[in-house]
PDB file of C-alpha atoms in Angstrom:
ATOM      1  CA  MET A 152     163.028  15.201 106.953  1.00 44.00           C
ATOM      2  CA  ALA A 153     161.871  18.511 105.493  1.00 47.00           C
ATOM      3  CA  ALA A 154     158.987  20.220 107.219  1.00 48.00           C
ATOM      4  CA  PRO A 155     155.683  20.010 105.299  1.00 52.00           C
ATOM      5  CA  HIS A 156     154.733  23.060 103.258  1.00 59.00           C
ATOM      6  CA  PRO A 157     152.085  25.254 104.889  1.00 78.00           C
ATOM      7  CA  ARG A 158     148.812  25.267 102.992  1.00 90.00           C
ATOM      8  CA  PRO A 159     148.103  28.278 100.777  1.00 96.00           C
ATOM      9  CA  ARG A 160     145.537  30.672 102.268  1.00 97.00           C
ATOM     10  CA  VAL A 161     142.556  32.376 100.657  1.00 98.00           C
ATOM     11  CA  LEU A 162     140.734  35.338 102.222  1.00 98.00           C
ATOM     12  CA  VAL A 163     136.960  35.532 101.620  1.00 98.00           C
ATOM     13  CA  HIS A 164     135.357  38.936 102.217  1.00 98.00           C
ATOM     14  CA  THR A 165     131.545  39.072 102.560  1.00 98.00           C
ATOM     15  CA  ARG A 166     130.836  42.516 103.980  1.00 98.00           C
ATOM     16  CA  THR A 167     127.696  44.220 102.629  1.00 98.00           C
ATOM     17  CA  THR A 168     126.539  47.806 103.078  1.00 98.00           C
ATOM     18  CA  ASP A 169     123.760  47.492 100.492  1.00 97.00           C
ATOM     19  CA  TYR A 170     121.699  44.457  99.425  1.00 97.00           C
ATOM     20  CA  ARG A 171     122.707  41.267 101.221  1.00 98.00           C
ATOM     21  CA  HIS A 172     122.404  37.951  99.430  1.00 98.00           C
ATOM     22  CA  ALA A 173     120.911  35.072 101.402  1.00 98.00           C
ATOM     23  CA  SER A 174     123.407  32.782  99.649  1.00 98.00           C
ATOM     24  CA  ILE A 175     126.471  34.267 101.354  1.00 98.00           C
ATOM     25  CA  PRO A 176     126.699  31.600 104.106  1.00 98.00           C
ATOM     26  CA  ASP A 177     126.331  28.893 101.446  1.00 98.00           C
ATOM     27  CA  GLY A 178     129.098  30.519  99.430  1.00 98.00           C
ATOM     28  CA  VAL A 179     131.478  30.697 102.384  1.00 98.00           C
ATOM     29  CA  GLU A 180     130.793  27.068 103.250  1.00 98.00           C
ATOM     30  CA  ALA A 181     131.376  26.049  99.631  1.00 98.00           C
ATOM     31  CA  VAL A 182     134.760  27.789  99.479  1.00 98.00           C
ATOM     32  CA  ARG A 183     135.738  26.284 102.840  1.00 98.00           C
ATOM     33  CA  SER A 184     134.844  22.789 101.669  1.00 97.00           C
ATOM     34  CA  LEU A 185     136.661  23.286  98.373  1.00 96.00           C
ATOM     35  CA  GLY A 186     139.714  24.428 100.307  1.00 96.00           C
ATOM     36  CA  ALA A 187     139.565  21.416 102.595  1.00 95.00           C
ATOM     37  CA  ALA A 188     139.342  19.099  99.592  1.00 94.00           C
ATOM     38  CA  HIS A 189     141.959  20.823  97.454  1.00 94.00           C
ATOM     39  CA  GLY A 190     144.646  21.909  99.868  1.00 93.00           C
ATOM     40  CA  PHE A 191     144.087  25.555 100.761  1.00 96.00           C
ATOM     41  CA  THR A 192     142.988  27.228 103.991  1.00 97.00           C
ATOM     42  CA  VAL A 193     140.104  29.705 103.968  1.00 98.00           C
ATOM     43  CA  ASP A 194     139.734  32.725 106.254  1.00 98.00           C
ATOM     44  CA  ALA A 195     136.363  34.518 106.066  1.00 98.00           C
ATOM     45  CA  THR A 196     135.805  38.066 107.276  1.00 98.00           C
ATOM     46  CA  GLU A 197     133.418  41.008 107.214  1.00 98.00           C
ATOM     47  CA  ASP A 198     135.866  43.294 108.981  1.00 98.00           C
ATOM     48  CA  PRO A 199     137.281  46.029 106.708  1.00 98.00           C
ATOM     49  CA  ALA A 200     140.191  46.496 109.109  1.00 98.00           C
ATOM     50  CA  VAL A 201     141.612  43.177 107.869  1.00 98.00           C
ATOM     51  CA  PHE A 202     142.484  44.961 104.618  1.00 98.00           C
ATOM     52  CA  GLU A 203     144.460  47.643 106.413  1.00 98.00           C
ATOM     53  CA  ALA A 204     147.075  45.002 107.339  1.00 97.00           C
ATOM     54  CA  PRO A 205     149.452  43.286 104.903  1.00 96.00           C
ATOM     55  CA  LEU A 206     147.717  40.763 102.610  1.00 97.00           C
ATOM     56  CA  GLY A 207     150.817  38.971 101.391  1.00 96.00           C
ATOM     57  CA  ALA A 208     150.001  35.827 103.388  1.00 96.00           C
ATOM     58  CA  TYR A 209     147.096  35.165 101.022  1.00 98.00           C
ATOM     59  CA  ALA A 210     147.303  33.523  97.601  1.00 97.00           C
ATOM     60  CA  ALA A 211     143.996  35.192  96.668  1.00 98.00           C
ATOM     61  CA  VAL A 212     141.299  37.480  98.012  1.00 98.00           C
ATOM     62  CA  VAL A 213     137.661  36.636  97.190  1.00 98.00           C
ATOM     63  CA  PHE A 214     134.858  39.222  97.290  1.00 98.00           C
ATOM     64  CA  LEU A 215     131.835  36.933  97.633  1.00 98.00           C
ATOM     65  CA  SER A 216     128.625  38.904  96.920  1.00 98.00           C
ATOM     66  CA  THR A 217     129.912  41.981  98.700  1.00 98.00           C
ATOM     67  CA  SER A 218     127.857  45.123  98.110  1.00 98.00           C
ATOM     68  CA  GLY A 219     128.246  48.845  98.619  1.00 98.00           C
ATOM     69  CA  ASP A 220     131.421  50.360 100.020  1.00 98.00           C
ATOM     70  CA  VAL A 221     133.167  47.633 102.003  1.00 98.00           C
ATOM     71  CA  LEU A 222     136.728  48.961 102.401  1.00 98.00           C
ATOM     72  CA  THR A 223     138.311  51.895 104.207  1.00 98.00           C
ATOM     73  CA  PRO A 224     140.591  54.237 102.231  1.00 98.00           C
ATOM     74  CA  ALA A 225     143.602  52.435 103.695  1.00 98.00           C
ATOM     75  CA  GLY A 226     142.102  49.074 102.765  1.00 98.00           C
ATOM     76  CA  ARG A 227     141.549  50.200  99.192  1.00 98.00           C
ATOM     77  CA  GLU A 228     145.177  51.209  98.891  1.00 98.00           C
ATOM     78  CA  ARG A 229     146.357  47.943 100.416  1.00 98.00           C
ATOM     79  CA  LEU A 230     144.173  45.792  98.125  1.00 98.00           C
ATOM     80  CA  ALA A 231     145.328  47.637  95.008  1.00 98.00           C
ATOM     81  CA  ARG A 232     148.967  47.241  96.025  1.00 98.00           C
ATOM     82  CA  TYR A 233     148.429  43.540  96.756  1.00 98.00           C
ATOM     83  CA  VAL A 234     146.968  42.772  93.325  1.00 98.00           C
ATOM     84  CA  ASP A 235     149.478  44.967  91.482  1.00 98.00           C
ATOM     85  CA  GLY A 236     152.245  43.090  93.288  1.00 97.00           C
ATOM     86  CA  GLY A 237     151.073  39.643  92.149  1.00 97.00           C
ATOM     87  CA  GLY A 238     148.142  38.691  94.392  1.00 98.00           C
ATOM     88  CA  GLY A 239     144.982  37.064  93.090  1.00 98.00           C
ATOM     89  CA  PHE A 240     141.514  38.653  93.189  1.00 98.00           C
ATOM     90  CA  VAL A 241     138.223  36.813  92.666  1.00 98.00           C
ATOM     91  CA  GLY A 242     134.843  38.521  92.393  1.00 98.00           C
ATOM     92  CA  VAL A 243     131.670  36.477  92.761  1.00 98.00           C
ATOM     93  CA  HIS A 244     128.235  37.743  91.651  1.00 98.00           C
ATOM     94  CA  ALA A 245     127.484  40.960  93.602  1.00 98.00           C
ATOM     95  CA  ALA A 246     131.182  41.800  93.811  1.00 98.00           C
ATOM     96  CA  ALA A 247     130.237  43.858  90.737  1.00 98.00           C
ATOM     97  CA  CYS A 248     127.853  45.880  92.971  1.00 98.00           C
ATOM     98  CA  THR A 249     130.700  46.950  95.232  1.00 98.00           C
ATOM     99  CA  GLU A 250     132.875  50.017  95.867  1.00 98.00           C
ATOM    100  CA  TYR A 251     131.064  52.415  93.534  1.00 95.00           C
ATOM    101  CA  GLY A 252     132.900  55.221  95.318  1.00 94.00           C
ATOM    102  CA  TRP A 253     136.312  53.871  94.281  1.00 97.00           C
ATOM    103  CA  PRO A 254     136.937  54.158  90.503  1.00 97.00           C
ATOM    104  CA  ARG A 255     139.985  51.896  90.629  1.00 97.00           C
ATOM    105  CA  TYR A 256     137.823  48.976  91.764  1.00 98.00           C
ATOM    106  CA  GLY A 257     135.726  49.067  88.615  1.00 97.00           C
ATOM    107  CA  GLU A 258     138.893  49.046  86.531  1.00 97.00           C
ATOM    108  CA  LEU A 259     140.283  46.126  88.539  1.00 97.00           C
ATOM    109  CA  LEU A 260     137.125  44.020  88.240  1.00 98.00           C
ATOM    110  CA  GLY A 261     136.516  44.845  84.584  1.00 98.00           C
ATOM    111  CA  ALA A 262     132.885  46.079  84.715  1.00 98.00           C
ATOM    112  CA  ARG A 263     130.221  47.290  87.125  1.00 98.00           C
ATOM    113  CA  PHE A 264     126.697  45.986  87.667  1.00 98.00           C
ATOM    114  CA  ALA A 265     123.843  47.907  86.021  1.00 97.00           C
ATOM    115  CA  ARG A 266     120.649  45.874  86.497  1.00 98.00           C
ATOM    116  CA  HIS A 267     119.203  42.372  86.354  1.00 98.00           C
ATOM    117  CA  PRO A 268     115.944  40.716  85.363  1.00 98.00           C
ATOM    118  CA  ALA A 269     114.095  38.248  87.585  1.00 98.00           C
ATOM    119  CA  LEU A 270     115.807  35.077  88.770  1.00 98.00           C
ATOM    120  CA  GLN A 271     115.115  32.519  86.035  1.00 98.00           C
ATOM    121  CA  PRO A 272     116.620  29.665  84.018  1.00 98.00           C
ATOM    122  CA  GLY A 273     118.764  30.517  81.026  1.00 98.00           C
ATOM    123  CA  ARG A 274     121.789  29.437  79.030  1.00 98.00           C
ATOM    124  CA  VAL A 275     125.451  30.240  79.541  1.00 98.00           C
ATOM    125  CA  LEU A 276     127.520  30.091  76.352  1.00 98.00           C
ATOM    126  CA  VAL A 277     131.011  28.867  77.176  1.00 98.00           C
ATOM    127  CA  GLU A 278     133.436  30.692  74.876  1.00 98.00           C
ATOM    128  CA  ASP A 279     136.785  29.569  76.282  1.00 98.00           C
ATOM    129  CA  ARG A 280     137.208  25.983  77.470  1.00 95.00           C
ATOM    130  CA  GLU A 281     140.952  26.317  77.995  1.00 95.00           C
ATOM    131  CA  HIS A 282     140.520  27.951  81.410  1.00 96.00           C
ATOM    132  CA  PRO A 283     140.279  25.925  84.660  1.00 96.00           C
ATOM    133  CA  ALA A 284     136.947  27.620  85.504  1.00 97.00           C
ATOM    134  CA  THR A 285     135.249  26.519  82.299  1.00 97.00           C
ATOM    135  CA  ARG A 286     137.167  23.497  81.027  1.00 96.00           C
ATOM    136  CA  HIS A 287     134.685  21.042  82.550  1.00 96.00           C
ATOM    137  CA  LEU A 288     131.564  22.793  81.257  1.00 97.00           C
ATOM    138  CA  PRO A 289     129.524  21.975  78.146  1.00 98.00           C
ATOM    139  CA  ALA A 290     129.444  24.482  75.314  1.00 98.00           C
ATOM    140  CA  VAL A 291     125.937  25.447  76.456  1.00 98.00           C
ATOM    141  CA  TRP A 292     125.411  25.383  80.226  1.00 98.00           C
ATOM    142  CA  GLU A 293     121.851  25.479  81.547  1.00 98.00           C
ATOM    143  CA  PHE A 294     121.768  27.541  84.733  1.00 98.00           C
ATOM    144  CA  THR A 295     119.402  29.585  86.911  1.00 98.00           C
ATOM    145  CA  ASP A 296     120.521  33.050  87.954  1.00 98.00           C
ATOM    146  CA  GLU A 297     119.775  36.779  87.771  1.00 97.00           C
ATOM    147  CA  TRP A 298     121.693  37.356  84.496  1.00 98.00           C
ATOM    148  CA  TYR A 299     123.455  40.572  85.429  1.00 98.00           C
ATOM    149  CA  ASP A 300     123.722  43.399  82.909  1.00 98.00           C
ATOM    150  CA  PHE A 301     126.789  45.624  83.197  1.00 98.00           C
ATOM    151  CA  ARG A 302     127.250  49.346  82.673  1.00 98.00           C
ATOM    152  CA  THR A 303     129.862  48.688  79.995  1.00 98.00           C
ATOM    153  CA  ASN A 304     130.876  45.646  77.984  1.00 98.00           C
ATOM    154  CA  PRO A 305     134.272  44.510  79.331  1.00 98.00           C
ATOM    155  CA  ARG A 306     135.272  42.409  76.320  1.00 98.00           C
ATOM    156  CA  ALA A 307     137.928  44.785  74.996  1.00 97.00           C
ATOM    157  CA  ALA A 308     139.848  44.687  78.289  1.00 97.00           C
ATOM    158  CA  VAL A 309     139.374  41.112  79.530  1.00 98.00           C
ATOM    159  CA  ARG A 310     139.545  37.486  78.445  1.00 98.00           C
ATOM    160  CA  VAL A 311     135.868  36.476  78.209  1.00 98.00           C
ATOM    161  CA  LEU A 312     135.269  32.888  79.308  1.00 98.00           C
ATOM    162  CA  ALA A 313     131.483  32.686  79.098  1.00 98.00           C
ATOM    163  CA  SER A 314     128.557  34.868  78.078  1.00 98.00           C
ATOM    164  CA  ALA A 315     124.777  34.943  78.412  1.00 98.00           C
ATOM    165  CA  ASP A 316     122.396  33.792  75.693  1.00 98.00           C
ATOM    166  CA  GLU A 317     119.811  36.551  76.062  1.00 98.00           C
ATOM    167  CA  GLY A 318     117.411  34.600  73.859  1.00 98.00           C
ATOM    168  CA  SER A 319     117.139  31.974  76.599  1.00 98.00           C
ATOM    169  CA  TYR A 320     115.594  34.219  79.270  1.00 98.00           C
ATOM    170  CA  ASP A 321     113.438  37.325  79.606  1.00 98.00           C
ATOM    171  CA  GLY A 322     114.730  40.821  80.321  1.00 98.00           C
ATOM    172  CA  GLY A 323     118.317  40.852  79.071  1.00 98.00           C
ATOM    173  CA  GLY A 324     119.642  44.312  78.287  1.00 97.00           C
ATOM    174  CA  MET A 325     123.067  43.926  76.658  1.00 98.00           C
ATOM    175  CA  GLY A 326     122.185  42.215  73.404  1.00 97.00           C
ATOM    176  CA  ASP A 327     124.111  39.568  71.515  1.00 97.00           C
ATOM    177  CA  ASP A 328     127.429  40.231  73.255  1.00 98.00           C
ATOM    178  CA  HIS A 329     126.834  39.766  76.981  1.00 98.00           C
ATOM    179  CA  PRO A 330     129.925  38.617  78.932  1.00 98.00           C
ATOM    180  CA  LEU A 331     129.240  36.904  82.281  1.00 98.00           C
ATOM    181  CA  VAL A 332     132.556  35.330  83.249  1.00 98.00           C
ATOM    182  CA  TRP A 333     136.011  36.695  82.541  1.00 98.00           C
ATOM    183  CA  CYS A 334     139.598  36.999  83.732  1.00 98.00           C
ATOM    184  CA  ARG A 335     142.345  39.543  83.275  1.00 98.00           C
ATOM    185  CA  ASP A 336     145.790  40.578  84.408  1.00 97.00           C
ATOM    186  CA  GLU A 337     146.101  43.524  86.796  1.00 96.00           C
ATOM    187  CA  GLY A 338     149.685  44.623  87.258  1.00 96.00           C
ATOM    188  CA  ALA A 339     151.491  41.438  88.224  1.00 97.00           C
ATOM    189  CA  GLY A 340     148.286  39.920  89.636  1.00 98.00           C
ATOM    190  CA  ARG A 341     145.338  37.978  88.268  1.00 98.00           C
ATOM    191  CA  VAL A 342     141.630  38.846  88.432  1.00 98.00           C
ATOM    192  CA  PHE A 343     138.735  36.422  87.876  1.00 98.00           C
ATOM    193  CA  TYR A 344     135.056  37.364  87.935  1.00 98.00           C
ATOM    194  CA  THR A 345     131.862  35.313  87.620  1.00 98.00           C
ATOM    195  CA  ALA A 346     128.453  36.971  87.585  1.00 98.00           C
ATOM    196  CA  LEU A 347     126.869  33.659  88.547  1.00 98.00           C
ATOM    197  CA  GLY A 348     126.081  32.674  92.127  1.00 98.00           C
ATOM    198  CA  HIS A 349     122.870  34.404  93.265  1.00 98.00           C
ATOM    199  CA  ALA A 350     121.000  31.484  94.803  1.00 98.00           C
ATOM    200  CA  PRO A 351     122.039  29.199  97.681  1.00 98.00           C
ATOM    201  CA  GLU A 352     121.452  26.227  95.374  1.00 98.00           C
ATOM    202  CA  ALA A 353     124.255  27.397  93.085  1.00 98.00           C
ATOM    203  CA  PHE A 354     126.842  26.603  95.736  1.00 98.00           C
ATOM    204  CA  ARG A 355     125.607  23.012  95.923  1.00 97.00           C
ATOM    205  CA  ASP A 356     125.743  22.517  92.150  1.00 98.00           C
ATOM    206  CA  PRO A 357     128.789  20.368  91.268  1.00 97.00           C
ATOM    207  CA  ASP A 358     129.440  22.191  87.987  1.00 97.00           C
ATOM    208  CA  TYR A 359     129.239  25.591  89.656  1.00 98.00           C
ATOM    209  CA  ARG A 360     131.530  24.464  92.482  1.00 97.00           C
ATOM    210  CA  ARG A 361     134.138  23.334  89.932  1.00 97.00           C
ATOM    211  CA  HIS A 362     133.662  26.647  88.143  1.00 97.00           C
ATOM    212  CA  LEU A 363     134.334  28.541  91.365  1.00 98.00           C
ATOM    213  CA  LEU A 364     137.282  26.312  92.271  1.00 96.00           C
ATOM    214  CA  GLY A 365     138.812  26.822  88.843  1.00 96.00           C
ATOM    215  CA  GLY A 366     138.528  30.597  89.140  1.00 97.00           C
ATOM    216  CA  ILE A 367     140.043  30.703  92.619  1.00 97.00           C
ATOM    217  CA  GLY A 368     142.788  28.267  91.676  1.00 96.00           C
ATOM    218  CA  TRP A 369     143.697  30.264  88.577  1.00 97.00           C
ATOM    219  CA  ALA A 370     143.747  33.644  90.333  1.00 97.00           C
ATOM    220  CA  ALA A 371     145.760  32.227  93.246  1.00 97.00           C
ATOM    221  CA  ARG A 372     148.028  30.263  90.884  1.00 95.00           C
ATOM    222  CA  LEU A 373     147.136  27.046  92.670  1.00 91.00           C
ATOM    223  CA  THR A 374     146.718  25.492  89.224  1.00 69.00           C
ATOM    224  CA  THR A 375     148.472  26.194  85.970  1.00 56.00           C
ATOM    225  CA  ASP A 376     146.498  27.198  82.906  1.00 53.00           C
ATOM    226  CA  ASP A 377     146.312  23.550  81.838  1.00 52.00           C
ATOM    227  CA  GLY A 378     144.823  22.580  85.214  1.00 49.00           C
ATOM    228  CA  THR A 379     147.846  20.819  86.689  1.00 51.00           C
ATOM    229  CA  PRO A 380     148.823  21.647  90.276  1.00 48.00           C
ATOM    230  CA  PRO A 381     152.067  23.613  90.618  1.00 45.00           C
ATOM    231  CA  ASP A 382     154.772  23.071  93.177  1.00 39.00           C
ATOM    232  CA  LEU A 383     154.455  25.066  96.378  1.00 35.00           C
ATOM    233  CA  ARG A 384     157.179  27.309  97.721  1.00 35.00           C
ATOM    234  CA  PRO A 385     158.246  26.769 101.348  1.00 33.00           C
ATOM    235  CA  ASP A 386     156.120  29.772 102.406  1.00 35.00           C
ATOM    236  CA  GLY A 387     152.977  28.073 101.084  1.00 34.00           C
ATOM    237  CA  HIS A 388     152.434  30.200  97.974  1.00 39.00           C
ATOM    238  CA  ALA A 389     152.165  28.426  94.646  1.00 40.00           C
ATOM    239  CA  THR A 390     155.113  28.859  92.349  1.00 41.00           C
ATOM    240  CA  ARG A 391     154.307  31.208  89.503  1.00 40.00           C
ATOM    241  CA  PRO A 392     153.716  29.044  86.416  1.00 38.00           C
ATOM    242  CA  GLY A 393     153.220  31.962  84.031  1.00 39.00           C
ATOM    243  CA  GLY A 394     150.503  34.309  82.888  1.00 39.00           C
ATOM    244  CA  PRO A 395     147.752  33.544  80.346  1.00 36.00           C
ATOM    245  CA  SER A 396     150.110  34.344  77.486  1.00 31.00           C
ATOM    246  CA  GLY A 397     152.720  31.870  78.733  1.00 29.00           C
ATOM    247  CA  ARG A 398     155.114  34.610  79.803  1.00 30.00           C
ATOM    248  CA  PRO A 399     157.040  33.988  83.038  1.00 31.00           C
ATOM    249  CA  GLY A 400     154.826  34.637  86.023  1.00 37.00           C
ATOM    250  CA  PRO A 401     155.279  37.593  88.346  1.00 37.00           C
ATOM    251  CA  ALA A 402     156.972  37.539  91.688  1.00 38.00           C
ATOM    252  CA  PRO A 403     154.891  36.708  94.787  1.00 38.00           C
ATOM    253  CA  PRO A 404     152.875  39.500  96.419  1.00 38.00           C
ATOM    254  CA  PRO A 405     154.749  41.681  98.889  1.00 38.00           C
ATOM    255  CA  PRO A 406     154.343  40.909 102.590  1.00 34.00           C
TER     256      PRO A 406
END
């Protein structure tokens, strides 16, 4: 009998050197429980030295409300090489407030945080319901968050999945075109970012949890673009079902 495949692994990084969100423990617990329910193992760390070692054992790396500079120079180089080589990267909420001293990070993520109004209810406009992170959502999603503004509009360089309806809350600063959730290719890897996830309650919201699961699964290639689970290779990585354009997927990340 063949040995069972090892479960894919996801690394969650939560180091902060600036503002620290009270929701971080809730976020880590949510990703752990999603992993337990959907077949992937979660390692959580705040140690930047973890990124100085090879990352190839991980199907994706998640920056969950990190802030400030959270990597060493060696860790920055290792993370960039990992994503370029086919690894997945997921940024959640304050991941956009991270690594201001490293220009490459802003390019990888797609945009950098500028400001936000007060925490308040508003409406998310779902633009792309073909992605696993948004397929389950209504066209207009009522949510409570901080409604991040960004220094630049990332639309020209990313696939926008959802945007903010600035008419539904007070204090928006980007106007009619205000992306909140997007994905993109980076080298041979995949990047997913959601600006949502400020409050602890978000990580107990079933729709938000499916949103987060869809983003992680897509970046890690644990699901195909149509939401079906791929086969797993003997080393525990998902097989590469292809990029967003349907082209053959890249090779697995280097060890």
